[in-house]
Amino acid sequence: MLGKLDWSAIPFDQPIPLAAGGVVLVAILAVLIWVVVKGHLPYLWDEWITSVDHKRIGVMYILLASVMLLRGGSDAIMMRIQQAVAFQSQGYLPPEHYNQIFSAHGTIMIFFVAMPFVIGLMNLIVPLQLGVRDVAFPTLNSVGFWLTATGALLVNVSLVVGEFARTGWLAFPPLSGLSYSPGVGVDYYAWSLQISGVGTLVAGINLVTTVLKLRTRGMNYLRMPMFCWTTLASNLLIVAAFPILTATLAMLLLDRYLGFHFFTNEAGGNVMMFMNLIWAWGHPEVYILVLPAFGIFSEVVSTFSGKALFGYRSMVLATMAICVVSFMVWLHHFFTMGAGPNVNAIFGIASMIIAIPTGVKIYNWLFTMYGGRIRFATPMLWSVGFMVTFIIGGLTGVLVAVPPADFMLHNSMFLVAHFHNVIIGGVLFGAFAGFEYWFPKAFGFRLDERWGKAAFWFTFTGFWVTFMPLYIAGMLGMTRRLQHYDVAAWRPWMIVAVIGMAVLSIGVICQIMQLVVSIRNREALRDRTGDPWDGRSLEWATSSPPPVFNFAFHPDVRGEDAYWDMKVRAQQQSLEHEDPEYHDIEMPRNSPTGFVCAFFATIMGFALIWHIWWMVILGGLGAFATFVVFAWRDHDEYVIPAEEVARIDRVNLEERRSLVSMAGAI
Amino acid sequence: MNLLDPQGPVAAANSTILVDSVFIMLVIVVPTIFAILAFAFWFRASNTRARYQPDFVYSGRVEMVVWSIPALTVILLGGVAWIGSHQLDPAAPVPGTGSPVRIQAVSLDWKWLFIYPDQRIATVNTLTVPAGAELNFQLTSSSVMNTFFIPQLGSMIYTMNGMVTRLNLRADNVGKLQGLSAHFSGDGFPDMMFDVNVISPLAFPDWVATTAKSDAVLNEESYKKLMQQGIERGRLSFRLADPRLFDLIATQHIPPGPGPELLSDAGRPHSGGHDAR
Ligand code: HEM
Ligand SMILES: [Cu+2]
Ligand SMILES: [Cu+2]
């Protein structure tokens, strides 16, 4: 009846995960009860859960990422403490537990923190920057988000029901095969990623289509803000790479469920094929994450330097070059397989070639600052911090792309330091910069600068103190994923790292404090004009938060930095005061499709993991039925009457006019 | 296990390339970092002496320089990578004094088996080699993937079931080194550290002779026992019954290791974990 599921699945003998899971469960229940009792449920349902507004969906993505960041961060703290204490002893985490933690940490941070954070920001901002009212496929967008949430949910369920994979975040066979990992851990891993992978693919298709097809009048390709370009590049990579991941995991699942032999030791299975396939997705994946971050930095550096982006066309070229070349370097993840000198050398050099456009980007940001008038608001701090940090990560990246050097550094703590250097210093700093920068746009009030700056300095310092020691440990021969060790030379560096981790955690706490303090003082921090940073692109041309329809009129774009242009022209012509003529606007209706679909996907995923076949069929039918109902819908859109549009728009227009006339007076 | 303290020619060459590459890159990275900090500081809004040039957004000359600096660096490093990959191919010969020693390494769950087919002996978790001689490794795995790595001797290489990888090394100085597995392989992975005894070429035959007198015999049967999941704290040594044992393993005539024994059908098999402690 319940497949493999029985009471032994609940880890009564392991207090840590049980307690952690218990606390989370109680917290979720408390929030749910509060929501229901206070009568917020209808609001949540109408305005958020069923919303197909790209801004709302973007915010929900970012919320998901933030919550999962705390989960992944707790894993990180536990690992750092373990490695600090487990010298000539077993530490406090037994191997089966430690191995789950590092596997969950990697999976969560990549798929459920970094991905939703950047996808959330792209969702939130790209349509605004393009000057359009919505994304290409609003309902699909909601489906994509909710399927990602399903994946995250399943990963967390594994904490209390069953176990998570103990194979690392890429679950290499044969270790992840049925013979060596007979438990449900790998199944949790694979099904979570299969389901959220569909969500990511959908989001990718949606954003590619949006950028290619929905741009406002005059917004041709070479006038798009840099963030739109990097969004395009990143989502093209999603569309090209995620099917590889899906296919690879499908093969692994066929091995595990139906006795196939794609990657087993027996019957002609080939583990090297898995290595190639997973990295053919895996390397593009790292650029899927970092390209949007590059876009964010471009926006931030140019805004806060008070200059247009230096070498815009060069930047576009560099972005697209990275997009293409990142597909041709996957083999650098296994130089040590013994493929032979020609193959290794060619892939090594190809990997280095990516460093060229990346270097160009750094220099272009540098020259954007040159001759600027730089305001060091929090987003700009993150950006400068990023440039300094990321260069070092790039250096060590190129270093491990030299095969003979990688023969010493592969899978070492040095490698761990490399990719945290680029992912934290690049993607996470970028996400934070974007968060600080666009928060006023999303919510209508700015974030507290003092807490924001404190968060930056603690995170920045903490990052260096945590990860520089790992470079050194790697140079001392320390390999990754060690639950304990006996080598005395490694110990001091592990202790320094744990101290760094503490500093880093203070940074995270400051970030939370910043949010709390800012919400408290939101009236004082209110952004009335919609343009708190003296911005340059179209997202600043509408109110904060923007109305559902984003723009009362499709903006007319005449050059790069569209909104900057408008401001300059408005000052020269002292903004005409006659009232424009408003029209009715059609917007897509809310739809529960995404939520309902994900609900059934969750049931199906859980049932697949535990081999509960009747429930699999139930979930599958449910998801399919949802899809059919959606496909047969009649009413897709509703109309916002012109008077309503006018009423909403006038408020903002007034504020903006007073701002422009003030600026004109100065 | 310091990578910068190599004890053989391969490690020495690897670490030279490593250090040289870092310096080549530092030559452009350090000035760039300084430029970032300097520009950010000088062009701060409160600095009235800095000239505001909002129209400086394109310059062909700057673009030229900006594309060529990383490109030139990469051309230089690409050369290093090309030559290095060929000279330091793991399978390339590493000439030494005396006749080469053939060693067949098998990664087991969670121990290392070293077979000396010509000497007809085998050891577990200790690798004893003569200083100065070329060491020809053939490597495979009894079950999951691992990576064979002796940091101070250089180049690591994967071990995979049903396949043989090749690696040539040389240890130049008598002494004790440590090796490890550099690819996560399950609960006992951290205990896959092994000792490397580099002894003088004169002492090597004696060591072989003593080891060959061992009571324990390595044949298919005792190998299968060794193959069970678990940690080996002792430093075992064996007389080798059949010098073709490695081929039987690598060609899967002896089937791959069994993995954890399933105690029940439940979702959380604990067996592996308990062994590891
Ligand atoms: C400058 C360009 C870069 C180069 C040349 C480079 C090169 C490499 C190489 C050769 C490896 C494999 C090393 C090994 O396994 O021994 C590697 C690993 C990795 N890199 Fe980079 N990298 C670069 C930038 C980045 C960026 C921007 C990111 C992410 C945003 C990134 C994320 C990663 C990750 C996650 C891994 C390790 C994955 C794993 O084994 O679990 N790298 N990099
Ligand atoms: Cu890569
Ligand atoms: Cu192979």
PDB file of C-alpha atoms in Angstrom, chain A residues 4 6 8-11 13-14 90 94-96 99-100 102 162-163 166-168 172-175 179-185 265-267 270-272 275 305-312 314 317-318 321 333-334 336-338 340-342 344-346 348-349 352-353 355-357 359-360 362-364 366-367 369-376 384 387-388 391-392 394-396 398-399 401-411 474-484 487 490 564 610, chain B residues 1-4 10-15 17-19 21-22 25-26 28-29 32-33 35-37 39-41 43-46 50-59 62-63 66-67 69-72 74 77-82 84-90 109 142-145 147 149 151-158 160-163 165 178 180-191 193 229 231 233 252 256-260 262 264-270 272-274 276-277:
ATOM      1  CA  LYS A   4       8.862   1.239   0.729  1.00  0.00           C
ATOM      2  CA  ASP A   6       7.155   2.634   6.861  1.00  0.00           C
ATOM      3  CA  SER A   8      11.706   3.142   9.891  1.00  0.00           C
ATOM      4  CA  ALA A   9      11.812   6.024   7.416  1.00  0.00           C
ATOM      5  CA  ILE A  10      11.541   8.516  10.242  1.00  0.00           C
ATOM      6  CA  PRO A  11      14.990   8.926  11.800  1.00  0.00           C
ATOM      7  CA  ASP A  13      17.489   7.541  16.300  1.00  0.00           C
ATOM      8  CA  GLN A  14      19.017  10.718  14.875  1.00  0.00           C
ATOM      9  CA  GLN A  90      35.054  11.207  14.221  1.00  0.00           C
ATOM     10  CA  PRO A  94      28.857  10.225  11.488  1.00  0.00           C
ATOM     11  CA  PRO A  95      29.725   9.649   7.817  1.00  0.00           C
ATOM     12  CA  GLU A  96      26.234   8.756   6.659  1.00  0.00           C
ATOM     13  CA  ASN A  99      27.737  12.799   3.440  1.00  0.00           C
ATOM     14  CA  GLN A 100      24.061  13.714   3.223  1.00  0.00           C
ATOM     15  CA  PHE A 102      27.421  18.039   1.757  1.00  0.00           C
ATOM     16  CA  GLY A 162      13.890   8.857   4.705  1.00  0.00           C
ATOM     17  CA  GLU A 163      17.265  10.289   3.784  1.00  0.00           C
ATOM     18  CA  ARG A 166      25.058  10.619   0.073  1.00  0.00           C
ATOM     19  CA  THR A 167      26.773  10.919  -3.261  1.00  0.00           C
ATOM     20  CA  GLY A 168      27.667  14.593  -3.714  1.00  0.00           C
ATOM     21  CA  PHE A 172      28.152  10.152  -9.860  1.00  0.00           C
ATOM     22  CA  PRO A 173      27.483   6.527 -10.668  1.00  0.00           C
ATOM     23  CA  PRO A 174      28.293   3.798  -9.954  1.00  0.00           C
ATOM     24  CA  LEU A 175      28.133   5.154  -6.386  1.00  0.00           C
ATOM     25  CA  SER A 179      23.976  -1.459  -5.893  1.00  0.00           C
ATOM     26  CA  TYR A 180      25.936   1.124  -3.932  1.00  0.00           C
ATOM     27  CA  SER A 181      23.122   3.478  -2.891  1.00  0.00           C
ATOM     28  CA  PRO A 182      20.124   1.260  -2.287  1.00  0.00           C
ATOM     29  CA  GLY A 183      18.281   3.795  -0.108  1.00  0.00           C
ATOM     30  CA  VAL A 184      15.833   6.461  -1.222  1.00  0.00           C
ATOM     31  CA  GLY A 185      18.404   9.273  -0.968  1.00  0.00           C
ATOM     32  CA  ASN A 265      29.378  -1.455 -13.760  1.00  0.00           C
ATOM     33  CA  GLU A 266      27.699  -4.479 -15.299  1.00  0.00           C
ATOM     34  CA  ALA A 267      26.241  -5.207 -18.692  1.00  0.00           C
ATOM     35  CA  ASN A 270      29.514   3.327 -18.902  1.00  0.00           C
ATOM     36  CA  VAL A 271      30.208   5.681 -16.031  1.00  0.00           C
ATOM     37  CA  MET A 272      32.381   7.886 -18.220  1.00  0.00           C
ATOM     38  CA  MET A 275      30.629  12.196 -16.436  1.00  0.00           C
ATOM     39  CA  SER A 305      28.913  55.913 -11.595  1.00  0.00           C
ATOM     40  CA  GLY A 306      26.435  58.220 -13.304  1.00  0.00           C
ATOM     41  CA  LYS A 307      27.648  57.056 -16.698  1.00  0.00           C
ATOM     42  CA  ALA A 308      26.468  54.820 -19.471  1.00  0.00           C
ATOM     43  CA  LEU A 309      28.128  51.405 -19.550  1.00  0.00           C
ATOM     44  CA  PHE A 310      31.577  51.653 -21.095  1.00  0.00           C
ATOM     45  CA  GLY A 311      32.018  49.657 -24.309  1.00  0.00           C
ATOM     46  CA  TYR A 312      28.422  48.483 -24.522  1.00  0.00           C
ATOM     47  CA  SER A 314      32.007  44.981 -26.572  1.00  0.00           C
ATOM     48  CA  LEU A 317      29.955  40.528 -27.780  1.00  0.00           C
ATOM     49  CA  ALA A 318      31.667  39.235 -24.635  1.00  0.00           C
ATOM     50  CA  ALA A 321      31.012  34.710 -26.665  1.00  0.00           C
ATOM     51  CA  HIS A 333      36.037  18.732 -14.985  1.00  0.00           C
ATOM     52  CA  PHE A 334      37.766  15.396 -15.532  1.00  0.00           C
ATOM     53  CA  THR A 336      42.291  13.163 -14.593  1.00  0.00           C
ATOM     54  CA  MET A 337      40.298  10.484 -16.360  1.00  0.00           C
ATOM     55  CA  GLY A 338      43.288   9.822 -18.594  1.00  0.00           C
ATOM     56  CA  GLY A 340      45.265  11.761 -23.377  1.00  0.00           C
ATOM     57  CA  PRO A 341      47.312  14.903 -23.917  1.00  0.00           C
ATOM     58  CA  ASN A 342      45.624  16.299 -27.030  1.00  0.00           C
ATOM     59  CA  ASN A 344      43.224  17.598 -22.293  1.00  0.00           C
ATOM     60  CA  ALA A 345      45.190  20.406 -23.875  1.00  0.00           C
ATOM     61  CA  ILE A 346      42.406  21.397 -26.260  1.00  0.00           C
ATOM     62  CA  GLY A 348      42.197  23.335 -21.228  1.00  0.00           C
ATOM     63  CA  ILE A 349      42.819  26.035 -23.790  1.00  0.00           C
ATOM     64  CA  MET A 352      41.003  29.645 -20.810  1.00  0.00           C
ATOM     65  CA  ILE A 353      39.432  31.298 -23.798  1.00  0.00           C
ATOM     66  CA  ALA A 355      38.558  34.038 -19.429  1.00  0.00           C
ATOM     67  CA  ILE A 356      39.103  36.518 -22.277  1.00  0.00           C
ATOM     68  CA  PRO A 357      35.535  37.846 -22.548  1.00  0.00           C
ATOM     69  CA  GLY A 359      38.383  39.762 -18.419  1.00  0.00           C
ATOM     70  CA  VAL A 360      37.007  42.222 -20.948  1.00  0.00           C
ATOM     71  CA  ILE A 362      35.986  43.439 -15.760  1.00  0.00           C
ATOM     72  CA  TYR A 363      37.909  46.091 -17.694  1.00  0.00           C
ATOM     73  CA  ASN A 364      34.743  47.595 -19.088  1.00  0.00           C
ATOM     74  CA  LEU A 366      36.579  49.495 -14.599  1.00  0.00           C
ATOM     75  CA  PHE A 367      36.350  52.092 -17.351  1.00  0.00           C
ATOM     76  CA  MET A 369      33.895  53.871 -13.182  1.00  0.00           C
ATOM     77  CA  TYR A 370      36.645  55.937 -14.788  1.00  0.00           C
ATOM     78  CA  GLY A 371      35.425  59.500 -15.125  1.00  0.00           C
ATOM     79  CA  GLY A 372      32.313  58.678 -13.156  1.00  0.00           C
ATOM     80  CA  ARG A 373      30.844  60.250 -10.077  1.00  0.00           C
ATOM     81  CA  ILE A 374      30.550  57.180  -7.917  1.00  0.00           C
ATOM     82  CA  ARG A 375      27.973  56.936  -5.145  1.00  0.00           C
ATOM     83  CA  PHE A 376      28.789  54.115  -2.758  1.00  0.00           C
ATOM     84  CA  VAL A 384      33.245  46.617  -6.234  1.00  0.00           C
ATOM     85  CA  MET A 387      35.206  42.742  -8.976  1.00  0.00           C
ATOM     86  CA  VAL A 388      38.040  42.321  -6.522  1.00  0.00           C
ATOM     87  CA  ILE A 391      39.255  38.185 -10.296  1.00  0.00           C
ATOM     88  CA  ILE A 392      40.902  35.827  -7.842  1.00  0.00           C
ATOM     89  CA  GLY A 394      38.934  33.631 -12.262  1.00  0.00           C
ATOM     90  CA  LEU A 395      42.656  33.278 -11.700  1.00  0.00           C
ATOM     91  CA  THR A 396      42.269  29.994  -9.864  1.00  0.00           C
ATOM     92  CA  VAL A 398      42.266  29.394 -15.247  1.00  0.00           C
ATOM     93  CA  LEU A 399      44.844  27.681 -13.077  1.00  0.00           C
ATOM     94  CA  ALA A 401      42.210  24.675 -16.508  1.00  0.00           C
ATOM     95  CA  VAL A 402      45.938  24.015 -17.020  1.00  0.00           C
ATOM     96  CA  PRO A 403      45.863  20.199 -17.062  1.00  0.00           C
ATOM     97  CA  PRO A 404      49.183  19.534 -15.285  1.00  0.00           C
ATOM     98  CA  ALA A 405      48.182  21.906 -12.492  1.00  0.00           C
ATOM     99  CA  ASP A 406      44.766  20.282 -12.274  1.00  0.00           C
ATOM    100  CA  PHE A 407      46.460  16.894 -11.891  1.00  0.00           C
ATOM    101  CA  MET A 408      47.420  18.172  -8.441  1.00  0.00           C
ATOM    102  CA  LEU A 409      44.357  20.245  -7.599  1.00  0.00           C
ATOM    103  CA  HIS A 410      41.409  18.302  -8.945  1.00  0.00           C
ATOM    104  CA  ASN A 411      38.749  17.602  -6.304  1.00  0.00           C
ATOM    105  CA  GLY A 474      44.267  22.330  -1.032  1.00  0.00           C
ATOM    106  CA  MET A 475      47.905  23.185  -1.600  1.00  0.00           C
ATOM    107  CA  LEU A 476      48.655  20.944   1.358  1.00  0.00           C
ATOM    108  CA  GLY A 477      47.033  18.016  -0.427  1.00  0.00           C
ATOM    109  CA  MET A 478      43.687  18.089   1.344  1.00  0.00           C
ATOM    110  CA  THR A 479      40.923  16.607  -0.732  1.00  0.00           C
ATOM    111  CA  ARG A 480      37.248  17.539  -0.556  1.00  0.00           C
ATOM    112  CA  ARG A 481      34.390  15.730   1.237  1.00  0.00           C
ATOM    113  CA  LEU A 482      36.446  14.361   4.131  1.00  0.00           C
ATOM    114  CA  GLN A 483      34.336  13.504   7.136  1.00  0.00           C
ATOM    115  CA  HIS A 484      37.497  13.225   9.256  1.00  0.00           C
ATOM    116  CA  VAL A 487      46.861  15.207   8.923  1.00  0.00           C
ATOM    117  CA  TRP A 490      45.380  20.804   7.663  1.00  0.00           C
ATOM    118  CA  TRP A 564      18.085  58.508 -18.852  1.00  0.00           C
ATOM    119  CA  TRP A 610       8.750   5.579  -2.185  1.00  0.00           C
TER     120      TRP A 610
ATOM    121  CA  MET B   1      51.695  16.473   1.787  1.00  0.00           C
ATOM    122  CA  ASN B   2      52.641  19.922   0.613  1.00  0.00           C
ATOM    123  CA  LEU B   3      52.279  20.232  -3.146  1.00  0.00           C
ATOM    124  CA  LEU B   4      55.130  22.694  -3.201  1.00  0.00           C
ATOM    125  CA  VAL B  10      56.370  14.523 -11.983  1.00  0.00           C
ATOM    126  CA  ALA B  11      55.314  16.444  -8.909  1.00  0.00           C
ATOM    127  CA  ALA B  12      58.192  18.846  -9.419  1.00  0.00           C
ATOM    128  CA  ALA B  13      57.129  19.573 -12.985  1.00  0.00           C
ATOM    129  CA  ASN B  14      53.457  19.860 -12.021  1.00  0.00           C
ATOM    130  CA  SER B  15      54.149  22.299  -9.261  1.00  0.00           C
ATOM    131  CA  ILE B  17      53.735  24.754 -13.953  1.00  0.00           C
ATOM    132  CA  LEU B  18      51.295  25.558 -11.158  1.00  0.00           C
ATOM    133  CA  VAL B  19      53.490  28.262  -9.682  1.00  0.00           C
ATOM    134  CA  SER B  21      50.900  29.966 -14.178  1.00  0.00           C
ATOM    135  CA  VAL B  22      49.948  31.766 -11.002  1.00  0.00           C
ATOM    136  CA  MET B  25      48.338  35.669 -14.120  1.00  0.00           C
ATOM    137  CA  LEU B  26      49.294  37.745 -11.128  1.00  0.00           C
ATOM    138  CA  ILE B  28      47.882  41.296 -14.847  1.00  0.00           C
ATOM    139  CA  VAL B  29      45.589  40.503 -11.939  1.00  0.00           C
ATOM    140  CA  THR B  32      43.860  45.263 -12.255  1.00  0.00           C
ATOM    141  CA  ILE B  33      42.826  44.929  -8.625  1.00  0.00           C
ATOM    142  CA  ALA B  35      43.164  49.888 -10.671  1.00  0.00           C
ATOM    143  CA  ILE B  36      39.693  48.871  -9.480  1.00  0.00           C
ATOM    144  CA  LEU B  37      40.351  50.107  -5.980  1.00  0.00           C
ATOM    145  CA  PHE B  39      39.363  54.213  -9.707  1.00  0.00           C
ATOM    146  CA  ALA B  40      36.629  53.469  -7.215  1.00  0.00           C
ATOM    147  CA  PHE B  41      38.343  55.628  -4.635  1.00  0.00           C
ATOM    148  CA  PHE B  43      36.100  58.890  -8.701  1.00  0.00           C
ATOM    149  CA  ARG B  44      33.969  58.857  -5.554  1.00  0.00           C
ATOM    150  CA  ALA B  45      31.235  61.473  -5.767  1.00  0.00           C
ATOM    151  CA  SER B  46      32.634  63.484  -2.893  1.00  0.00           C
ATOM    152  CA  ALA B  50      38.091  64.164  -9.987  1.00  0.00           C
ATOM    153  CA  ARG B  51      36.878  65.191 -13.417  1.00  0.00           C
ATOM    154  CA  TYR B  52      33.367  63.953 -14.308  1.00  0.00           C
ATOM    155  CA  GLN B  53      33.354  62.657 -17.890  1.00  0.00           C
ATOM    156  CA  PRO B  54      29.899  61.196 -18.498  1.00  0.00           C
ATOM    157  CA  ASP B  55      30.601  60.925 -22.219  1.00  0.00           C
ATOM    158  CA  PHE B  56      33.633  58.699 -21.889  1.00  0.00           C
ATOM    159  CA  VAL B  57      31.728  55.555 -22.833  1.00  0.00           C
ATOM    160  CA  TYR B  58      33.652  54.298 -25.791  1.00  0.00           C
ATOM    161  CA  SER B  59      37.237  54.360 -26.910  1.00  0.00           C
ATOM    162  CA  VAL B  62      40.900  51.185 -24.763  1.00  0.00           C
ATOM    163  CA  GLU B  63      38.861  48.369 -26.330  1.00  0.00           C
ATOM    164  CA  VAL B  66      41.172  45.530 -23.049  1.00  0.00           C
ATOM    165  CA  TRP B  67      40.725  42.625 -25.438  1.00  0.00           C
ATOM    166  CA  ILE B  69      45.588  41.910 -22.391  1.00  0.00           C
ATOM    167  CA  PRO B  70      43.565  38.822 -21.477  1.00  0.00           C
ATOM    168  CA  ALA B  71      44.068  37.390 -24.961  1.00  0.00           C
ATOM    169  CA  LEU B  72      47.848  37.625 -24.746  1.00  0.00           C
ATOM    170  CA  VAL B  74      45.735  33.259 -22.493  1.00  0.00           C
ATOM    171  CA  LEU B  77      49.150  30.143 -20.732  1.00  0.00           C
ATOM    172  CA  GLY B  78      47.666  28.146 -23.577  1.00  0.00           C
ATOM    173  CA  GLY B  79      51.207  27.382 -24.653  1.00  0.00           C
ATOM    174  CA  VAL B  80      52.045  26.276 -21.141  1.00  0.00           C
ATOM    175  CA  ALA B  81      48.952  24.075 -21.099  1.00  0.00           C
ATOM    176  CA  TRP B  82      49.700  22.534 -24.483  1.00  0.00           C
ATOM    177  CA  GLY B  84      52.573  20.705 -20.168  1.00  0.00           C
ATOM    178  CA  SER B  85      49.750  18.358 -21.154  1.00  0.00           C
ATOM    179  CA  HIS B  86      52.032  16.510 -23.506  1.00  0.00           C
ATOM    180  CA  GLN B  87      55.111  16.350 -21.319  1.00  0.00           C
ATOM    181  CA  LEU B  88      53.159  15.452 -18.233  1.00  0.00           C
ATOM    182  CA  ASP B  89      50.692  13.041 -19.718  1.00  0.00           C
ATOM    183  CA  PRO B  90      50.139  10.531 -16.908  1.00  0.00           C
ATOM    184  CA  ASP B 109      35.508  -0.210  -0.735  1.00  0.00           C
ATOM    185  CA  SER B 142      36.678  -3.082  -7.682  1.00  0.00           C
ATOM    186  CA  SER B 143      33.450  -1.097  -7.439  1.00  0.00           C
ATOM    187  CA  VAL B 144      32.884   2.680  -7.470  1.00  0.00           C
ATOM    188  CA  MET B 145      35.161   5.378  -8.823  1.00  0.00           C
ATOM    189  CA  THR B 147      41.198   8.695  -7.611  1.00  0.00           C
ATOM    190  CA  PHE B 149      46.806  10.419  -5.617  1.00  0.00           C
ATOM    191  CA  PRO B 151      50.378  14.573  -3.585  1.00  0.00           C
ATOM    192  CA  GLN B 152      54.146  14.765  -3.331  1.00  0.00           C
ATOM    193  CA  LEU B 153      54.734  12.437  -6.251  1.00  0.00           C
ATOM    194  CA  GLY B 154      52.332  14.250  -8.568  1.00  0.00           C
ATOM    195  CA  SER B 155      49.554  13.561 -11.080  1.00  0.00           C
ATOM    196  CA  MET B 156      46.423  11.876  -9.837  1.00  0.00           C
ATOM    197  CA  ILE B 157      44.317   9.516 -11.925  1.00  0.00           C
ATOM    198  CA  TYR B 158      40.856   7.943 -11.754  1.00  0.00           C
ATOM    199  CA  MET B 160      37.148   2.866 -12.682  1.00  0.00           C
ATOM    200  CA  ASN B 161      35.641  -0.596 -12.633  1.00  0.00           C
ATOM    201  CA  GLY B 162      36.066  -2.570 -15.794  1.00  0.00           C
ATOM    202  CA  MET B 163      38.713  -0.185 -17.062  1.00  0.00           C
ATOM    203  CA  THR B 165      44.094   3.682 -16.393  1.00  0.00           C
ATOM    204  CA  GLN B 178      51.070   9.710   2.160  1.00  0.00           C
ATOM    205  CA  LEU B 180      44.814   9.205  -0.625  1.00  0.00           C
ATOM    206  CA  SER B 181      41.725   8.845  -2.711  1.00  0.00           C
ATOM    207  CA  ALA B 182      40.662  12.124  -4.253  1.00  0.00           C
ATOM    208  CA  HIS B 183      37.228  11.090  -5.444  1.00  0.00           C
ATOM    209  CA  PHE B 184      34.397  10.607  -2.988  1.00  0.00           C
ATOM    210  CA  SER B 185      33.467   6.947  -2.842  1.00  0.00           C
ATOM    211  CA  GLY B 186      31.118   6.411   0.076  1.00  0.00           C
ATOM    212  CA  ASP B 187      31.055   6.221   3.845  1.00  0.00           C
ATOM    213  CA  GLY B 188      34.596   4.921   4.336  1.00  0.00           C
ATOM    214  CA  PHE B 189      36.150   7.385   1.915  1.00  0.00           C
ATOM    215  CA  PRO B 190      38.160   9.400   4.478  1.00  0.00           C
ATOM    216  CA  ASP B 191      39.910   6.218   5.577  1.00  0.00           C
ATOM    217  CA  MET B 193      44.571   7.216   3.103  1.00  0.00           C
ATOM    218  CA  GLN B 229      32.720  -2.878   2.266  1.00  0.00           C
ATOM    219  CA  ILE B 231      37.766  -0.138   6.584  1.00  0.00           C
ATOM    220  CA  ARG B 233      43.248  -0.415   9.755  1.00  0.00           C
ATOM    221  CA  GLN B 252      35.293  -8.163 -14.644  1.00  0.00           C
ATOM    222  CA  PRO B 256      32.382  -5.863  -9.082  1.00  0.00           C
ATOM    223  CA  GLY B 257      32.208  -5.395  -5.332  1.00  0.00           C
ATOM    224  CA  PRO B 258      28.833  -6.008  -3.763  1.00  0.00           C
ATOM    225  CA  GLY B 259      28.091  -2.682  -2.049  1.00  0.00           C
ATOM    226  CA  PRO B 260      26.235  -2.541   1.243  1.00  0.00           C
ATOM    227  CA  LEU B 262      20.741  -4.900   2.544  1.00  0.00           C
ATOM    228  CA  SER B 264      15.852  -4.877   5.175  1.00  0.00           C
ATOM    229  CA  ASP B 265      13.898  -3.325   2.390  1.00  0.00           C
ATOM    230  CA  ALA B 266      13.497  -0.115   4.389  1.00  0.00           C
ATOM    231  CA  GLY B 267      14.512   3.278   3.174  1.00  0.00           C
ATOM    232  CA  ARG B 268      17.520   3.760   5.422  1.00  0.00           C
ATOM    233  CA  PRO B 269      20.128   1.076   5.145  1.00  0.00           C
ATOM    234  CA  HIS B 270      22.492   1.704   8.021  1.00  0.00           C
ATOM    235  CA  GLY B 272      27.560   1.094   5.434  1.00  0.00           C
ATOM    236  CA  GLY B 273      27.641   3.740   8.056  1.00  0.00           C
ATOM    237  CA  HIS B 274      28.266   1.370  10.934  1.00  0.00           C
ATOM    238  CA  ALA B 276      32.757   3.033   8.611  1.00  0.00           C
ATOM    239  CA  ARG B 277      32.879   3.846  12.284  1.00  0.00           C
TER     240      ARG B 277
END
